[in-house]
Amino acid sequence: VAHLNSPQIVSSRKDFADSFTLARYLATGGYEGLKKALTMFPEQVAAEVDAASLLGRGGAGFPAGRKWSMLRKSAISYLVVNGDESEPATFKDHYLVERDPHQLVEGVIIAAYALQVSRAFIFLRGEFALGLERVTQAVNDAYEHGALGKKVFGSDFSIDIVVHPGAGAYICGEETSLIEALEGKRGFPRIKPPFFPAVTGLYGEPTVVNNVETMSNLPWIVTNGGAAFAALGAGRSTGTRLFALAGRVKNPGVYEIEMVKNTFRDIIYDPALGGGIIGDKPVKAIIPGGVSAPWFGPDQLDLPLGQDEVGAQGSMLGSGSIVVMDEDSCVVRAAWRITKFFSRESCGQCTPCREGSGWLERILYRLEHGGGRSEDMDLLLDLSDNIAPGLTWPPQQTTICVLGSSIPSSIHSAISLFRDDFVAHVDHGSCPHG
Amino acid sequence: MSHLRTELRQRAEEIVALYPSRRSAMLPLLHLAQEQDGYLTDEAMAEVAELTGTTPAEVRGTASFYDMFHLEPVGRYVVGVCTNIACLLRGGEELLAHASSVLGCAVGGTSDDGLFTLEETECLADCNIAPVVQVNHRYVRTTTPEAFDGLIEDLRAGRLEHDVPPHGTLIRVRRSGGLRAEAAEIAAERASAREARAAREQ
């Protein structure tokens, strides 16, 4: 039975049709966290976030407080919010920007105060037309309300927020690529080192890049205290998390549940959550954490939804997405489609990624559509090994960013878990599912 | 002589003023240029170059990286159907094939009447209502062939003018005013906050 009695931290307004308006936000405790933060010293606000042990909600799961502490001291520094949500089957930031834009804006102002940065940018995926309109409206309303701009709520703290639209490129979710896009360039990830924008970021200045959901947690953390947040979940995975459940479940959707206290089985089968599989068929495979993550078979259904718990089994909680395949889903087709995505979205800077993704995609295409060969599975693994040597988890990198090393995940998983399905494709001459 | 019409030119200049570096306005200005012309014309890219302090070649080279920018004319309605993993598992490929047959154009092509351009998209982050269809980056939430046909009829009849503005118009909510706090003011505030903190830590 799913554990559903934890507070709704970032989705508390989900039942209000006007959840995105300033009026509803103020009627439901909006901007109280910011007012409280302004009565504290900036380092005390940062200490609460540290005490919350809030792990970044973008995908890498890096502790937000630690990221903040790395910000190089400088006269000019920036806060950039990563709202480029493009990891396939991830749609929780989409929910937050459209349905609770003021919560995001308040979180950004709190973070800007704690970090004492000079200016904040909210980078939103260009395809979020409505989200861009809602966040722009929220920023306008926040200025009008005195929560943003000169002397926030009469304090000695001034801050501006600029909403910046992306233009359609998965790679811009990678923080250094996002910074390049924000500088008006092609979204090419930057060469590392320097590894952290906190040292050298936007315009070469120290920059904190945080995810939308990470920011959206801050009003609650400041209002209720970091300890209250850390009391939820278990181990390193504290608080709640938005999970985006998709694929062959009866009720796909965004669900906020307490970390670690629930399992894949809970979120997939609980009537208040996924509600089970369409047609009550058995689960064939789960992709946790976005398509960059290795897959699980049904034997992992009872694994708790926690960062370290999933990590220990060789995958990741990643972007908070969970894709469910049932026994009728074609795993070869799924791996082909995911690889096609990577091939299309590779920025083209590094040869293993640019060329490798295309080769892998064409081999998977022939297995699925006709002309697959019995040696193709080993060929796929050999090529994958050239991109991410050893096919380990976490993967070894041969490229500037982790897009390259993410490409083998689905291929390696599909062949390891379902080699018989590949053999059936070779024997049949194409996909046996038709 | 500005290629951008007066109102858009004024908005463009307001956008440039929001950034510490003019070039940062590149993506928002390219969206504005598409708002006027539906795609990126050479004249518009030359003007964006002037506004951002770059060359037309740099503008084109940047624009061509991003899927949302079109360097060739497109239909009034750009219809995107997702076939990535979550949509694949819920009939995305079948819906894309249906869209192609209803619109009478191949994927990537434009219908004979010039009204529709069809695209196969990557994940659009709305996977709970899959397969996902966007028209001009507005979620239209038509997951069945029948609903898709109704959508196309409504668009043809002009019944969705408010919900789906012409291609290129992305953000209809305009930012109210520029930056409120000057960089010098912020610098002074931060400096005194740093001093206060240093005093606390002693």
XYZ file of C-alpha atoms in Angstrom:
636
model
C 0.000 0.000 0.000
C 1.395 3.368 -0.984
C 2.475 5.798 1.703
C 0.484 8.918 0.820
C 0.132 10.917 4.035
C 3.143 13.182 3.610
C 2.646 16.914 2.982
C 2.294 18.159 -0.569
C 5.216 20.561 -0.668
C 5.323 21.722 -4.268
C 1.895 20.617 -5.534
C -0.297 21.859 -2.684
C -2.412 24.035 -5.016
C -3.153 21.319 -7.542
C -6.888 21.289 -6.822
C -7.344 25.004 -7.556
C -8.216 25.913 -11.140
C -6.680 29.371 -10.567
C -3.532 28.035 -8.873
C -1.355 30.179 -11.140
C -2.795 33.544 -10.078
C -1.338 35.919 -7.505
C -4.686 36.082 -5.694
C -4.773 32.312 -5.139
C -1.109 32.270 -4.251
C -1.523 34.939 -1.583
C -4.641 33.227 -0.232
C -2.653 30.020 0.272
C 0.411 31.305 2.091
C 2.214 32.723 -0.913
C 5.284 34.943 -0.365
C 5.270 34.224 3.398
C 8.459 32.190 3.001
C 10.165 35.128 1.327
C 9.009 37.528 4.042
C 10.437 35.193 6.657
C 13.688 34.791 4.718
C 14.142 38.570 4.648
C 14.073 38.636 8.458
C 16.989 36.192 8.504
C 20.594 36.702 7.496
C 21.348 35.316 3.997
C 23.680 32.661 5.441
C 20.891 31.510 7.775
C 18.606 30.938 4.788
C 21.362 28.959 3.086
C 21.866 26.984 6.304
C 18.185 25.936 6.266
C 18.545 24.649 2.715
C 21.670 22.806 3.805
C 19.795 21.344 6.784
C 17.004 20.220 4.452
C 19.603 18.171 2.522
C 17.676 19.112 -0.601
C 19.074 17.146 -3.522
C 18.858 18.931 -6.862
C 15.731 17.815 -8.714
C 17.054 18.228 -12.250
C 18.665 14.844 -12.783
C 22.125 14.678 -11.267
C 20.840 14.876 -7.692
C 23.661 17.077 -6.433
C 22.952 18.603 -2.984
C 21.646 22.140 -3.552
C 23.265 23.488 -0.384
C 26.660 22.178 -1.453
C 26.262 23.691 -4.909
C 25.473 27.023 -3.281
C 28.510 26.828 -1.005
C 30.752 26.454 -4.054
C 29.750 29.856 -5.448
C 32.978 31.774 -5.949
C 33.037 35.120 -4.150
C 32.759 37.885 -6.692
C 31.235 41.336 -7.083
C 28.966 39.949 -9.804
C 27.269 36.579 -9.692
C 24.173 35.046 -11.228
C 21.381 32.630 -10.490
C 20.048 30.686 -13.460
C 17.006 28.460 -13.215
C 17.019 25.440 -15.472
C 13.485 25.022 -16.805
C 14.518 23.408 -20.075
C 12.870 20.110 -19.114
C 13.444 17.926 -22.173
C 14.427 14.505 -20.820
C 11.929 12.219 -22.546
C 8.925 11.291 -20.399
C 9.738 13.965 -17.823
C 6.941 16.494 -17.317
C 7.034 17.667 -13.725
C 8.630 21.076 -14.309
C 6.024 21.633 -17.014
C 3.421 21.152 -14.292
C 5.189 23.550 -11.899
C 5.686 26.413 -14.358
C 2.141 26.300 -15.676
C 0.291 25.578 -12.463
C 2.346 27.280 -9.760
C 4.547 29.969 -11.334
C 4.507 32.192 -8.242
C 5.923 29.367 -6.136
C 8.828 29.198 -8.577
C 9.291 32.977 -8.566
C 9.227 33.080 -4.759
C 11.776 30.266 -4.621
C 14.038 32.144 -7.010
C 13.876 35.330 -4.934
C 14.641 33.364 -1.754
C 17.622 31.708 -3.426
C 18.812 35.033 -4.828
C 18.694 36.497 -1.313
C 20.518 33.547 0.262
C 23.172 33.678 -2.451
C 23.256 37.490 -2.668
C 23.461 37.260 -6.433
C 23.209 40.213 -8.779
C 20.531 38.958 -11.123
C 18.390 35.889 -11.794
C 17.357 34.328 -15.088
C 14.609 31.748 -15.502
C 15.410 29.738 -18.625
C 12.275 27.967 -19.801
C 11.917 25.476 -22.572
C 10.667 27.327 -25.681
C 7.912 24.788 -26.294
C 6.312 25.820 -22.986
C 4.355 28.685 -24.596
C 1.743 28.764 -21.843
C 4.362 28.278 -19.147
C 6.360 31.208 -20.511
C 3.227 33.362 -20.405
C 2.318 32.259 -16.888
C 5.811 32.818 -15.464
C 6.096 36.195 -17.232
C 2.746 37.190 -15.712
C 3.883 35.957 -12.294
C 7.054 38.050 -12.563
C 4.977 41.107 -13.544
C 2.641 40.489 -10.590
C 5.556 39.965 -8.199
C 7.030 43.346 -9.179
C 3.640 44.972 -8.664
C 3.247 43.249 -5.290
C 6.649 44.460 -4.077
C 8.083 40.935 -3.891
C 10.508 41.658 -6.701
C 12.543 44.602 -7.908
C 13.905 47.451 -5.826
C 13.939 46.913 -2.056
C 11.967 43.674 -1.887
C 9.156 44.130 0.683
C 10.949 47.237 1.977
C 14.191 45.409 2.770
C 17.713 46.321 1.673
C 17.619 43.624 -0.959
C 16.903 44.335 -4.632
C 16.713 41.747 -7.376
C 15.459 41.465 -10.946
C 14.305 38.310 -12.660
C 14.414 37.878 -16.428
C 12.391 35.109 -18.073
C 14.348 33.683 -20.991
C 12.834 31.392 -23.663
C 14.801 28.486 -25.094
C 14.249 27.451 -28.696
C 14.130 23.666 -28.902
C 17.314 21.770 -28.055
C 17.501 18.906 -25.538
C 21.143 19.616 -24.893
C 20.323 22.974 -23.306
C 19.298 21.066 -20.185
C 23.035 20.521 -19.668
C 23.957 23.497 -17.525
C 26.953 24.768 -19.475
C 25.016 24.441 -22.726
C 22.142 26.334 -21.143
C 24.570 29.102 -20.223
C 25.827 29.245 -23.810
C 22.220 29.538 -25.029
C 21.628 32.291 -22.482
C 24.661 34.067 -23.890
C 22.992 33.937 -27.310
C 25.024 31.124 -28.847
C 24.547 27.599 -30.157
C 23.909 25.304 -27.218
C 27.311 23.626 -27.132
C 28.293 22.234 -23.728
C 31.487 23.781 -22.437
C 34.726 21.870 -22.055
C 35.530 20.881 -18.462
C 37.343 21.856 -16.340
C 36.162 24.207 -14.993
C 33.513 21.697 -13.918
C 31.237 24.034 -12.069
C 29.443 27.182 -13.248
C 29.641 28.211 -9.575
C 33.265 29.010 -10.377
C 33.005 30.101 -14.026
C 29.507 30.447 -15.410
C 27.443 33.067 -17.212
C 29.737 35.690 -18.817
C 32.577 33.967 -16.971
C 31.141 34.997 -13.616
C 30.187 32.638 -10.773
C 26.730 31.228 -11.463
C 24.418 28.869 -9.614
C 22.234 26.785 -11.917
C 19.282 25.142 -10.161
C 16.283 23.208 -11.445
C 12.675 24.482 -11.336
C 11.523 21.874 -8.806
C 14.541 22.561 -6.600
C 13.594 26.260 -6.499
C 9.916 25.456 -5.932
C 10.759 23.631 -2.692
C 12.365 26.699 -1.106
C 9.264 28.607 0.089
C 8.170 25.541 2.091
C 11.655 24.865 3.432
C 12.059 28.427 4.693
C 8.527 28.527 6.148
C 8.718 25.136 7.866
C 12.446 24.818 8.430
C 15.072 22.596 6.889
C 14.709 20.042 9.672
C 11.027 19.471 8.834
C 11.996 18.780 5.234
C 14.851 16.493 6.239
C 12.462 14.540 8.494
C 10.665 13.363 5.362
C 12.127 10.580 3.261
C 15.119 8.577 4.445
C 18.889 8.579 4.165
C 20.184 11.070 1.620
C 16.805 11.295 -0.110
C 14.884 13.825 1.936
C 11.545 15.518 1.383
C 9.058 14.657 -1.305
C 9.545 14.445 -5.004
C 7.419 14.933 -8.084
C 7.375 11.745 -10.124
C 6.224 11.845 -13.726
C 4.616 8.479 -14.461
C 4.088 7.606 -18.134
C 3.674 4.729 -20.541
C 1.350 1.746 -20.178
C -0.252 2.718 -16.860
C -3.937 3.486 -16.435
C -3.380 6.898 -14.840
C -0.229 8.559 -16.110
C 0.484 11.824 -14.328
C 2.630 13.875 -11.968
C 2.522 12.614 -8.387
C 4.185 14.175 -5.361
C 5.145 11.457 -2.902
C 7.555 11.154 -0.031
C 11.004 9.973 -1.014
C 12.012 6.364 -0.252
C 8.708 5.472 1.498
C 7.168 4.213 -1.731
C 8.279 1.659 -4.303
C 7.926 1.397 -8.070
C 5.075 -1.041 -7.411
C 3.306 1.525 -5.220
C 3.405 4.323 -7.767
C 2.476 2.044 -10.662
C -0.349 0.131 -8.967
C -1.866 2.259 -6.202
C -5.403 3.313 -7.213
C -4.618 6.906 -6.155
C -1.494 6.899 -8.343
C -0.839 4.891 -11.516
C -3.801 2.562 -10.991
C -2.092 -0.438 -12.595
C -1.328 -1.452 -16.166
C -3.738 -0.951 -19.068
C -5.569 -4.247 -19.603
C -4.019 -5.551 -16.367
C -1.052 -6.973 -18.258
C 2.268 -7.757 -16.561
C 5.038 -5.158 -16.431
C 7.849 -5.930 -18.839
C 10.281 -3.121 -18.108
C 10.582 0.169 -16.244
C 12.742 3.112 -17.248
C 13.412 5.128 -14.103
C 14.876 8.601 -14.204
C 14.548 9.440 -17.896
C 15.848 7.713 -21.012
C 19.447 8.308 -19.985
C 18.933 5.738 -17.222
C 19.397 1.979 -17.422
C 16.151 -0.020 -17.366
C 14.777 -2.371 -14.727
C 12.853 -5.599 -15.175
C 9.810 -6.535 -13.044
C 12.160 -8.016 -10.408
C 12.878 -4.439 -9.241
C 9.246 -3.418 -8.699
C 9.680 -3.451 -4.923
C 12.664 -1.117 -4.972
C 12.079 2.081 -2.939
C 12.023 5.366 -4.834
C 15.166 6.871 -3.331
C 18.302 8.222 -4.949
C 20.760 5.803 -3.341
C 18.337 2.859 -3.400
C 17.919 3.100 -7.183
C 21.581 3.989 -7.657
C 22.707 0.839 -5.842
C 20.778 -1.276 -8.347
C 22.607 0.261 -11.287
C 20.264 2.978 -12.439
C 19.160 6.412 -11.265
C 16.179 8.395 -10.077
C 17.433 11.047 -12.491
C 14.786 13.431 -13.725
C 11.956 11.834 -11.721
C 10.391 10.179 -14.733
C 9.121 6.589 -14.717
C 8.176 4.919 -18.010
C 6.357 1.602 -17.830
C 6.349 -0.975 -20.623
C 4.016 -3.980 -20.572
C 4.422 -7.423 -22.126
C 3.095 -6.173 -25.483
C 5.634 -3.329 -25.728
C 8.454 -3.919 -28.204
C 11.736 -3.303 -26.408
C 13.722 -3.145 -29.655
C 11.426 -0.416 -30.944
C 11.741 1.416 -27.619
C 15.553 1.263 -27.709
C 15.546 2.363 -31.365
C 13.282 5.340 -30.652
C 15.361 6.447 -27.675
C 18.575 6.137 -29.680
C 17.017 8.077 -32.563
C 16.278 10.827 -30.062
C 19.888 10.975 -28.889
C 21.114 10.957 -32.464
C 18.877 13.904 -33.325
C 19.787 15.845 -30.191
C 23.552 15.244 -30.171
C 25.092 18.717 -30.479
C 27.780 17.341 -32.780
C 30.904 18.497 -30.962
C 32.262 15.049 -29.989
C 32.793 12.265 -32.503
C 31.793 9.269 -30.308
C 28.397 10.847 -29.646
C 27.737 12.431 -33.035
C 28.765 9.432 -35.149
C 28.089 6.676 -32.643
C 24.480 7.671 -32.036
C 23.748 7.585 -35.765
C 25.393 4.197 -36.301
C 23.553 2.709 -33.335
C 20.245 4.146 -34.531
C 20.641 2.648 -38.013
C 21.472 -0.808 -36.651
C 18.454 -0.720 -34.330
C 16.334 0.517 -37.243
C 17.213 -2.492 -39.380
C 16.563 -4.908 -36.524
C 13.117 -3.384 -36.078
C 12.179 -2.657 -39.680
C 13.953 -5.356 -41.648
C 17.473 -6.577 -42.345
C 18.751 -7.213 -38.836
C 21.700 -9.603 -38.554
C 22.558 -12.120 -35.867
C 25.800 -10.282 -35.063
C 23.979 -6.954 -34.562
C 23.542 -7.324 -30.808
C 27.276 -7.729 -30.262
C 27.945 -4.917 -32.716
C 25.599 -2.617 -30.776
C 27.376 -3.442 -27.523
C 30.808 -2.980 -29.084
C 29.882 0.440 -30.453
C 28.295 1.383 -27.139
C 31.506 0.374 -25.399
C 33.386 2.849 -27.610
C 31.146 5.656 -26.362
C 31.056 4.639 -22.699
C 34.020 2.292 -22.132
C 33.219 -0.740 -19.993
C 29.479 -0.046 -20.088
C 29.603 0.596 -16.359
C 27.150 2.533 -14.211
C 27.741 5.381 -13.719
C 29.242 5.423 -17.202
C 32.741 6.370 -18.269
C 32.816 9.447 -20.453
C 34.528 9.959 -23.808
C 32.654 13.170 -24.571
C 32.410 16.750 -23.277
C 29.047 16.133 -21.631
C 26.975 13.205 -20.406
C 24.659 13.072 -23.421
C 27.172 10.791 -25.109
C 27.598 8.444 -22.191
C 23.808 8.252 -21.787
C 23.263 6.803 -25.265
C 24.259 3.195 -24.404
C 21.912 2.932 -21.391
C 18.797 1.802 -23.236
C 20.694 -0.396 -25.686
C 22.753 -2.154 -23.041
C 19.663 -2.621 -20.852
C 17.452 -3.920 -23.636
C 20.016 -6.453 -24.827
C 20.960 -7.562 -21.292
C 17.366 -8.003 -20.162
C 15.711 -9.122 -23.398
C 18.283 -10.631 -25.758
C 15.704 -13.219 -26.836
C 13.539 -10.411 -28.191
C 16.419 -9.224 -30.366
C 17.041 -12.760 -31.586
C 13.343 -13.049 -32.453
C 13.646 -9.872 -34.532
C 16.611 -11.312 -36.430
C 14.844 -14.638 -36.978
C 11.620 -12.994 -38.098
C 13.438 -10.537 -40.359
C 11.793 -7.539 -38.635
C 9.605 -6.765 -35.626
C 7.428 -9.797 -34.789
C 4.872 -7.416 -33.263
C 4.250 -6.074 -36.779
C 14.789 51.296 -42.073
C 13.750 48.643 -39.661
C 12.438 45.340 -40.960
C 10.673 44.700 -37.668
C 7.487 46.688 -37.406
C 7.528 49.555 -34.907
C 5.897 47.735 -32.020
C 8.148 44.679 -32.336
C 11.237 46.841 -32.787
C 10.393 48.606 -29.539
C 9.897 45.298 -27.741
C 13.201 44.078 -29.191
C 15.047 47.061 -27.761
C 13.397 46.523 -24.372
C 14.535 42.900 -24.412
C 18.136 43.828 -25.254
C 18.181 46.161 -22.242
C 17.403 43.255 -19.885
C 20.782 41.604 -20.358
C 24.324 42.486 -19.332
C 25.387 41.504 -22.861
C 23.420 42.333 -26.030
C 24.085 38.956 -27.569
C 22.095 37.300 -24.768
C 18.941 38.669 -26.411
C 19.550 36.401 -29.426
C 16.956 33.685 -28.783
C 14.172 36.014 -27.587
C 14.768 38.313 -30.573
C 14.683 35.427 -33.035
C 11.329 34.436 -31.531
C 10.135 38.006 -32.088
C 11.316 37.934 -35.689
C 9.310 34.752 -36.205
C 6.324 36.457 -34.624
C 6.355 38.985 -37.448
C 7.152 36.770 -40.419
C 6.273 33.225 -39.294
C 9.864 32.177 -40.066
C 13.289 33.809 -40.101
C 13.826 35.983 -43.159
C 17.273 37.257 -44.171
C 16.127 40.809 -43.414
C 15.020 39.849 -39.919
C 18.264 38.007 -39.176
C 20.244 41.039 -40.355
C 18.275 43.195 -37.948
C 18.790 40.740 -35.087
C 22.508 40.882 -35.873
C 22.436 44.662 -35.594
C 20.496 44.512 -32.318
C 22.751 41.871 -30.743
C 26.072 43.197 -32.002
C 26.770 40.130 -34.114
C 26.920 39.356 -37.837
C 24.102 37.888 -39.953
C 26.234 34.740 -40.305
C 26.468 34.385 -36.527
C 22.719 34.839 -36.244
C 22.014 32.200 -38.890
C 24.590 29.878 -37.366
C 22.922 30.217 -33.989
C 19.350 29.968 -35.263
C 20.078 26.822 -37.256
C 21.014 24.988 -34.049
C 17.508 25.265 -32.612
C 14.471 23.253 -33.727
C 11.971 26.036 -33.118
C 13.563 28.418 -35.605
C 12.571 27.990 -39.230
C 14.801 29.272 -41.991
C 12.173 28.506 -44.639
C 8.498 29.535 -44.710
C 6.122 27.257 -42.786
C 2.362 27.012 -42.527
C 0.251 29.256 -40.345
C -0.054 26.217 -38.086
C 2.946 24.045 -37.287
C 1.518 20.761 -36.027
C 3.908 18.704 -33.924
C 3.178 15.082 -33.077
C 5.420 13.356 -30.557
C 6.654 9.809 -31.132
C 9.222 9.650 -28.349
C 9.110 6.845 -25.801
C 6.012 7.761 -23.743
C 4.006 8.600 -26.877
C 5.383 5.594 -28.775
C 3.857 3.392 -26.076
C 0.473 5.094 -26.563
C 0.060 5.328 -30.339
C 2.242 8.290 -31.307
C 3.472 6.736 -34.556
C -0.061 5.839 -35.603
C -1.289 9.368 -34.853
C 1.585 10.889 -36.830
C 0.718 8.699 -39.834
C -2.910 9.729 -39.502
C -1.937 13.413 -39.341
C 0.142 13.036 -42.474
C -2.759 11.528 -44.372
C -5.331 14.070 -43.118
C -3.103 17.046 -43.872
C -1.971 15.578 -47.169
C 1.695 16.222 -46.557
C 4.731 14.230 -45.525
C 6.383 14.721 -42.160
C 8.403 17.918 -42.474
C 6.197 19.137 -45.313
C 3.479 21.769 -45.693
C -0.083 21.181 -46.895
C -1.004 22.372 -50.400
C -3.074 25.258 -49.052
C -0.055 26.434 -47.054
C -1.996 26.296 -43.806
C -0.289 23.381 -42.038
C 3.277 22.178 -41.569
C 3.643 18.744 -39.983
C 6.546 17.860 -37.693
C 7.578 14.746 -35.803
C 8.746 16.096 -32.462
C 10.823 14.841 -29.605
C 9.300 14.654 -26.118
C 7.104 17.692 -25.375
C 6.816 17.039 -21.630
C 3.078 16.428 -21.432
C 3.239 12.627 -21.353
C 0.178 12.164 -19.147
C -1.976 13.063 -22.172
C -0.206 10.995 -24.799
C 0.304 10.938 -27.689
C 1.068 14.641 -27.407
C 0.131 17.105 -30.136
C 1.160 20.751 -30.150
C 0.063 23.379 -32.656
C 2.360 26.401 -32.662
C 3.660 25.150 -29.292
C 0.218 25.146 -27.710
C -0.855 21.819 -26.221
C -4.095 20.853 -27.962
C -4.514 17.474 -26.222
C -6.021 15.501 -29.065
C -4.905 11.923 -28.504
C -7.215 10.100 -30.950
C -7.552 10.326 -34.758
C -11.146 11.544 -34.342
C -10.129 14.338 -31.969
C -7.270 15.255 -34.293
C -9.706 15.572 -37.235
C -11.915 17.850 -35.139
C -8.900 19.988 -34.265
C -7.962 20.432 -37.915
C -11.563 21.364 -38.779
C -11.607 23.929 -35.975
C -8.298 25.415 -37.094
C -9.443 25.602 -40.720
C -12.673 27.292 -39.639
C -10.772 29.827 -37.536
C -12.469 28.700 -34.333
C -9.216 28.498 -32.331
C -7.738 31.885 -33.157
C -7.368 32.808 -29.490
C -6.007 29.470 -28.257
C -3.592 29.027 -31.129
C -2.069 32.254 -32.481
C -0.279 32.109 -35.846
C 3.084 30.368 -35.968
C 5.868 32.469 -34.461
C 3.791 34.167 -31.791
C 5.145 32.539 -28.662
C 4.732 34.727 -25.584
C 1.711 37.030 -25.635
C 2.249 38.305 -22.097
C 4.610 41.247 -22.304
C 7.038 41.993 -19.520
C 5.877 45.093 -17.642
C 8.839 47.427 -17.613
C 12.555 46.827 -17.671
C 14.986 46.106 -14.888
C 14.010 47.923 -11.685
C 17.363 47.861 -9.921
C 20.421 49.362 -11.587
C 23.584 47.274 -11.537
C 25.378 49.973 -9.512
C 22.641 49.988 -6.868
C 22.751 46.219 -6.535
C 26.533 46.306 -6.287
C 26.335 48.844 -3.444
C 23.699 46.800 -1.597
C 25.717 43.605 -1.902
C 28.914 45.301 -0.777
C 27.302 46.580 2.393
C 25.718 43.161 3.023
C 29.163 41.573 2.663
C 30.623 44.001 5.168
C 27.804 43.299 7.615
C 28.392 39.585 7.262
C 32.117 39.952 7.779
C 31.369 41.899 10.975
C 29.017 39.088 12.159
C 31.624 36.451 11.489
C 34.324 38.215 13.494
